Coordinates of C-alpha atoms in Angstrom, one line a residue:
X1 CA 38.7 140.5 60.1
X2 CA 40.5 137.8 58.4
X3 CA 44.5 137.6 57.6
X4 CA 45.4 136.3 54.5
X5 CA 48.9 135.8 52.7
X6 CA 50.2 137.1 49.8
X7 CA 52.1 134.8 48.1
X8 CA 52.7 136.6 44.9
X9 CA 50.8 139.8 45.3
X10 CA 48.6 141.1 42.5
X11 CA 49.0 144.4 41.2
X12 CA 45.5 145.4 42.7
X13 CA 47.0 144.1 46.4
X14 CA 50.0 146.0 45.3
X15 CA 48.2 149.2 45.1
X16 CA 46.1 148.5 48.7
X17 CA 49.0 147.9 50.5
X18 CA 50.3 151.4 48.9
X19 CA 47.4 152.8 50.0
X20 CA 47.6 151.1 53.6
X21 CA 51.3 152.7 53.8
X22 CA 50.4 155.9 52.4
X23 CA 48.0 156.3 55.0
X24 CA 50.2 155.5 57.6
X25 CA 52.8 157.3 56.5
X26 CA 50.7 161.0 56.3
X27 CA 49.4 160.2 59.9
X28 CA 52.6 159.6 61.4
X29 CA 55.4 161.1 59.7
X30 CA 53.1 164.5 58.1
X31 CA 55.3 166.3 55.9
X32 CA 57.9 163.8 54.9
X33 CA 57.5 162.2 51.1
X34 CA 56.1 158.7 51.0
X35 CA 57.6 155.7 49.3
X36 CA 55.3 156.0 46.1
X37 CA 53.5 152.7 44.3
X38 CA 56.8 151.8 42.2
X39 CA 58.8 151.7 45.4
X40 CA 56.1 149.7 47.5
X41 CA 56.3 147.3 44.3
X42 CA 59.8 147.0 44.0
X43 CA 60.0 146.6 48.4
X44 CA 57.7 143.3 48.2
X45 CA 58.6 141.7 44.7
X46 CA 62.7 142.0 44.8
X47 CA 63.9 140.3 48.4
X48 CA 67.1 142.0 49.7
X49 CA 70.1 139.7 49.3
X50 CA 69.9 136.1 51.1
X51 CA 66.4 136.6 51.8
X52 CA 63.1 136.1 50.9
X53 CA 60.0 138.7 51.6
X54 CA 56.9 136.7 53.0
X55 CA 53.7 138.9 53.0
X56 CA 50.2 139.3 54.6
X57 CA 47.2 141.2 54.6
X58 CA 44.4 141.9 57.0
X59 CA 41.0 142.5 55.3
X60 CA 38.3 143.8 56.9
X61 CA 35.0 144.1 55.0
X62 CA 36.9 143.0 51.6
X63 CA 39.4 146.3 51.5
X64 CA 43.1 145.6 53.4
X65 CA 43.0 147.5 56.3
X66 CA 46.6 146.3 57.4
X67 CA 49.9 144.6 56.3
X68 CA 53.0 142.7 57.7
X69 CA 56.4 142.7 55.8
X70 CA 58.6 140.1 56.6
X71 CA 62.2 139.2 55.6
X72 CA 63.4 136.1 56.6
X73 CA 66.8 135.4 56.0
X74 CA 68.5 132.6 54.3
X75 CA 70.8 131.8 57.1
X76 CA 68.6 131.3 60.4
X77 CA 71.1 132.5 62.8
X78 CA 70.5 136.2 61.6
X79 CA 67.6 138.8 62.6
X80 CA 64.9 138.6 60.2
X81 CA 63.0 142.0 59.7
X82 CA 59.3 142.8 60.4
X83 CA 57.5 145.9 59.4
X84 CA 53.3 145.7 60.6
X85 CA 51.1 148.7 59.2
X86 CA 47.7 149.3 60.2
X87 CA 45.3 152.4 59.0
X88 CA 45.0 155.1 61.7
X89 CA 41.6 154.3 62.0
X90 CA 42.1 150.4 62.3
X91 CA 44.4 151.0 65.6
X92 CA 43.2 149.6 68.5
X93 CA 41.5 146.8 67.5
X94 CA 44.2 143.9 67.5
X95 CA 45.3 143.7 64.2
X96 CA 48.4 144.8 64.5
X97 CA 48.7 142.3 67.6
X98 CA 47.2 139.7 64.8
X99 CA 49.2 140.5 62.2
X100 CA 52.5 139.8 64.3
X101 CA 51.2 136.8 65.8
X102 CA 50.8 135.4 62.3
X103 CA 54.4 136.6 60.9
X104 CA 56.1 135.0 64.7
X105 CA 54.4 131.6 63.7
X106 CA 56.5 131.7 60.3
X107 CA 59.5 132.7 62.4
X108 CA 59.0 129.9 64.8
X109 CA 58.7 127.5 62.1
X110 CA 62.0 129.0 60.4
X111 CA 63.7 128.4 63.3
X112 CA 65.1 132.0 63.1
X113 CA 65.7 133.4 66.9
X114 CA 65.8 136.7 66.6
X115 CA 63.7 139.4 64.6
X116 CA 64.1 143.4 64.9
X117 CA 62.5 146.8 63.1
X118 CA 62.7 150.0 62.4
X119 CA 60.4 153.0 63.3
X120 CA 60.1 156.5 64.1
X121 CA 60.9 157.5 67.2
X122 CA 57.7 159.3 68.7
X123 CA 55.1 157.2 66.6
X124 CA 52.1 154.9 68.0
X125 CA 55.2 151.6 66.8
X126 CA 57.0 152.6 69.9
X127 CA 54.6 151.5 72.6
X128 CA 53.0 148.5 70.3
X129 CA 56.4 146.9 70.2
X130 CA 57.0 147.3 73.5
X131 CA 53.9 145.7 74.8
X132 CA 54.8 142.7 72.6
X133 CA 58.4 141.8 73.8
X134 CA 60.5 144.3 72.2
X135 CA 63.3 146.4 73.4
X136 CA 65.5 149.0 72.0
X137 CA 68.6 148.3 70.8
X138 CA 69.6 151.5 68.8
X139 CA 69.0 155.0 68.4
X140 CA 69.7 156.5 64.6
X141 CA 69.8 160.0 64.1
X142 CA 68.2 160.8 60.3
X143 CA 70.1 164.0 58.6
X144 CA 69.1 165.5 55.5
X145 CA 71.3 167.4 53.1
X146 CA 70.0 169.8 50.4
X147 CA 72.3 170.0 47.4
X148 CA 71.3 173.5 46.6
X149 CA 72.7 174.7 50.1
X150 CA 76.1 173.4 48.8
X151 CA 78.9 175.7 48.4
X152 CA 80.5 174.5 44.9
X153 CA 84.2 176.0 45.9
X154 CA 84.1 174.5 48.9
X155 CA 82.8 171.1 48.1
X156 CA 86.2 171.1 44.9
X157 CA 88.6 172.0 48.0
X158 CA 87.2 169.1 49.7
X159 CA 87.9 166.5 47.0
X160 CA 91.0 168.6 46.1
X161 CA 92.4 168.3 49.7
X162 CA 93.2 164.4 48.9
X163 CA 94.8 162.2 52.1
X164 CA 98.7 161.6 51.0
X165 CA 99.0 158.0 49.2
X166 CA 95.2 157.5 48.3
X167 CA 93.5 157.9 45.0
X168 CA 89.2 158.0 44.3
X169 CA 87.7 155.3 41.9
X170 CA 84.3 155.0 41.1
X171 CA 81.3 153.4 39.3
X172 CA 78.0 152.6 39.0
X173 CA 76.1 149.6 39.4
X174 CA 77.8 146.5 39.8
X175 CA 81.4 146.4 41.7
X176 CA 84.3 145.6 39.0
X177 CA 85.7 141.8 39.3
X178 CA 88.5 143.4 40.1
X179 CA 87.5 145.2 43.7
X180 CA 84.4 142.8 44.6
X181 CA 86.6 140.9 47.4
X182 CA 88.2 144.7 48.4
X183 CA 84.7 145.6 48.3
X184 CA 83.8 142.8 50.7
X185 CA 86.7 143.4 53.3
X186 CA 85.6 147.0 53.5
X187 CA 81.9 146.2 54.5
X188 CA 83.1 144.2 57.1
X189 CA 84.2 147.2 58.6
X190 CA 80.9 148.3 59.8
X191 CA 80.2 144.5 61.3
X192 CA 80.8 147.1 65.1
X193 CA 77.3 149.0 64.4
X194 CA 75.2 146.0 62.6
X195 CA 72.0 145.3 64.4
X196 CA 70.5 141.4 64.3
X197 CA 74.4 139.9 63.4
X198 CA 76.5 141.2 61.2
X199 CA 76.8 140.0 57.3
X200 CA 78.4 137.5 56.0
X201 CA 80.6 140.0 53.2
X202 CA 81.9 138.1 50.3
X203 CA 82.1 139.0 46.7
X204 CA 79.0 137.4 45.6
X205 CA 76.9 138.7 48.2
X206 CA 78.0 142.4 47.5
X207 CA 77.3 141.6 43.7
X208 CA 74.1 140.6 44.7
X209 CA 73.2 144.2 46.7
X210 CA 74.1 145.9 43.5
X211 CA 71.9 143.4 41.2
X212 CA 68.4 143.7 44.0
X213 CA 69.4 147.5 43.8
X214 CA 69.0 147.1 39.7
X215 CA 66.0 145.0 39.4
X216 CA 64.1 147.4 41.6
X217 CA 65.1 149.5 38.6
X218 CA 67.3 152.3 41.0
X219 CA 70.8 153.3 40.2
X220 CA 73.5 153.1 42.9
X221 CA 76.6 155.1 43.3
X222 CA 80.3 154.3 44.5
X223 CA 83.1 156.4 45.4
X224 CA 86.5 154.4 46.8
X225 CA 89.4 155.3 48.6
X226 CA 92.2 153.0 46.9
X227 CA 95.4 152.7 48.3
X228 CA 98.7 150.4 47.3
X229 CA 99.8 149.6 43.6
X230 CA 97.9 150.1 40.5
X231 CA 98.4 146.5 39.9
X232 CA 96.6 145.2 43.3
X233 CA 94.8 148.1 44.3
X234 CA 93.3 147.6 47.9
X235 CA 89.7 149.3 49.1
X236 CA 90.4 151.8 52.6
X237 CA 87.1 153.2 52.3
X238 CA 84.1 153.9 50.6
X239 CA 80.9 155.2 50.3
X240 CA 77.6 154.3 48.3
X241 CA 74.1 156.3 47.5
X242 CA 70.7 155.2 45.7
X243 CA 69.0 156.9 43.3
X244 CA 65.3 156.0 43.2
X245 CA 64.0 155.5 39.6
X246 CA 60.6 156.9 40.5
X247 CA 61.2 159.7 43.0
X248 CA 65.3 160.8 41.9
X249 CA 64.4 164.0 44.0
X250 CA 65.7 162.6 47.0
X251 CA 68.5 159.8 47.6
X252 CA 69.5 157.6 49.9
X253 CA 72.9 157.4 51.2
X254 CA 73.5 153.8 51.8
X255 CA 76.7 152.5 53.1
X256 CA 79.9 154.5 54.2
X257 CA 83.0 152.8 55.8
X258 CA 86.8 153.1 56.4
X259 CA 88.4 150.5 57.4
X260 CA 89.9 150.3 60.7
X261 CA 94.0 150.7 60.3
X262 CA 92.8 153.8 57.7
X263 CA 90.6 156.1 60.0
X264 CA 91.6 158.7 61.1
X265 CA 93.0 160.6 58.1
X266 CA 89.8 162.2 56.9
X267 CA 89.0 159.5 54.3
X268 CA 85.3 159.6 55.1
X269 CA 84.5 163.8 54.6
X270 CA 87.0 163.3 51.2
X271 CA 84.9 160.1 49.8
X272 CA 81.4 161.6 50.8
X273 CA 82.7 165.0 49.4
X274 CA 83.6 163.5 46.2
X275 CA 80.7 161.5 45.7
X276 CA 78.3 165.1 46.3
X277 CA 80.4 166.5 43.5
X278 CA 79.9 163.6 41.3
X279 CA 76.1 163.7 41.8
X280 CA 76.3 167.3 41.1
X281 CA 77.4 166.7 38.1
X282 CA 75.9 163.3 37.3
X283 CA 72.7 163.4 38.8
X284 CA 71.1 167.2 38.5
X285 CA 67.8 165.8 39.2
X286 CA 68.7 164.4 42.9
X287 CA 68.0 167.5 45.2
X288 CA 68.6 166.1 48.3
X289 CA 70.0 163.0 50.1
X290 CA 69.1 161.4 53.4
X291 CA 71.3 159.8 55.7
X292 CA 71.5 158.4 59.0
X293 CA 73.5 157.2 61.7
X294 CA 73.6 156.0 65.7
X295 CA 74.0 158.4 68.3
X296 CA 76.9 157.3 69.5
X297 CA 78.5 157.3 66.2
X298 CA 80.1 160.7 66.6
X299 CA 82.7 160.5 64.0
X300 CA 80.4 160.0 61.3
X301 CA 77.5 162.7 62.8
X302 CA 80.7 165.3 63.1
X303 CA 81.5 164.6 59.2
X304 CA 77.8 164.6 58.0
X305 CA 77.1 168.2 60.0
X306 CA 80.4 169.5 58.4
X307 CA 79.1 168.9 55.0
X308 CA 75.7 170.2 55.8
X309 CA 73.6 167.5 56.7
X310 CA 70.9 168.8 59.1
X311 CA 69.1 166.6 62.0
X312 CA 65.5 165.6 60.9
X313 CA 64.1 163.0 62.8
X314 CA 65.1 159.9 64.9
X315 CA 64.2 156.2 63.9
X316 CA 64.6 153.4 66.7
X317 CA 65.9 149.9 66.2
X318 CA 63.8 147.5 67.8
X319 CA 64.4 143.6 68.9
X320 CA 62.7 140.9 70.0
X321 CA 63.6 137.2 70.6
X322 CA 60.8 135.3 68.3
X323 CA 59.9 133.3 71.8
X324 CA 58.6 136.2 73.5
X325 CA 56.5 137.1 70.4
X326 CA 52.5 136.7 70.9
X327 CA 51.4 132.7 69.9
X328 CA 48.2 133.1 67.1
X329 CA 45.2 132.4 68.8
X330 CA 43.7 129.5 66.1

């Protein structure tokens, strides 16, 4: 079994490592619809913001029979992200022990101090990462709401029922020049639930989520809370949701936040509310959208289960420090 990196995959190493994650994905999470070949695409070839994807493969008897995803960040002193895979039938035989090896060298050498991942709670991840120096750091709860199940009448009082001295903008894409550095103050807001350090928020880096959203050829969503004059509006709140180009049956709610001198007031079921009616309207094709949130965040589980959002599965954060990670064995 050798490990080899992929540098600028191909389009036929493209389509193994789809295969290596759809594989995965029907073992450990049956039932639940996998990221299809456009998204895996889109995952290795467009880098979130202030980062860079570096890629490998292990190959066994020429076909890839596991992968490591890793984002490294731009500015060392944040978490990068791993993400190993190996077929069902691979398990067991240290490659996934080989593959993380491999990616902790590159962290090492990056001089980044810190990594972390995501998995499902319940799933052979669990034990691997915890046999190789990592420890849980936070439990998400993943809801799922189904559009159909929406009560129209209900869903216009919602919106209707607006908090006294705040008014809903909204827009697709690309944050206006106008709001970028509201935009920016607002996201800071959820620096209290950020795993790995939170982000450095500033207009160019939210421009920046909006433009790696685009190039992977989705369409995001944003509803505001604006408060103060028309002339120098400011952001309270807001919420944001992805719609996948290739699979617009189900979206992703990405961020929501209200800032902190603003909560309280029911900004957060209003925006969320408003933003369901907009896809409604907008978006016929998405059917359902998939959100989650930490355990302990019980403000935002109480809104999500009051607009219908139903509890599907739990994902685990992991973390590691990269000097505990297992040294390749040359």
């Amino acid at each position: 079994m050798d490990v080899i990196a992929l540098g600028d995959p191909t389009d036929a190493q493209i389509g193994e490592w789809q295969s290596v994650a759809a594989a995965v994905w029907a073992c450990d999470r049956p039932g639940d619809p996998a990221p299809d070949l456009e998204q895996t695409r889109a995952r290795l070839l467009v880098p979130p913001p202030a980062s860079r994807n570096v890629l490998w493969a292990a190959v066994d008897g020429g076909r890839m029979c596991g992968t490591a995803y890793l984002r490294l960040p731009d500015d060392a002193g944040r978490a990068a992200e791993i993400d190993v895979q190996v077929l069902p039938a691979h398990r067991r035989r240290g490659i996934g022990t080989r593959l993380l090896a491999v990616a902790a060298d590159r962290l090492r050498a990056a001089r980044c101090g810190t990594v972390v991942v995501q998995v499902l709670a319940g799933t052979p991840a669990v034990p691997f990462l915890e046999a190789h120096g990592f420890h849980c750091v936070l439990s998400l709860r993943v809801m799922l709401l189904r559009l159909d199940e929406l009560d129209p009448l209900r869903l216009a009082r919602l919106v209707a029922d607006a908090p006294p001295g705040y008014r809903l903008a909204r827009w697709t894409g690309t944050v206006s020049d106008e709001l970028a550095g509201e935009l920016a103050m607002a996201k800071r807001a959820m620096a209290d639930i950020t795993v790995g350090g939170s982000f450095r928020w500033d207009p160019r880096r939210v421009r920046e989520m909006a433009e790696a959203v685009a190039a992977r050829g989705d369409r995001l969503y944003t509803v505001a809370a604006l408060h103060g004059p028309a002339a120098a509006p400011r952001i309270a709140g807001f919420t944001e949701v992805v719609v996948s180009s290739t699979a617009p049956e189900r979206a992703a709610q990405y961020d929501t936040a209200v800032v902190p001198e603003h909560r309280g007031r029911r900004l957060g079921i209003w925006l969320k509310a408003a933003m369901l009616e907009w896809l409604r309207t907008e978006r016929p094709d998405v059917r359902e959208i998939e959100t989650d949130n930490a355990d302990d965040n019980s403000h935002m589980l109480a809104v999500n289960a009051e607009l219908g959002f139903r509890h599907q599965r739990d994902h685990l954060d992991y973390q590691a420090d990269v000097a505990d990670l297992p040294t390749l064995v040359r």
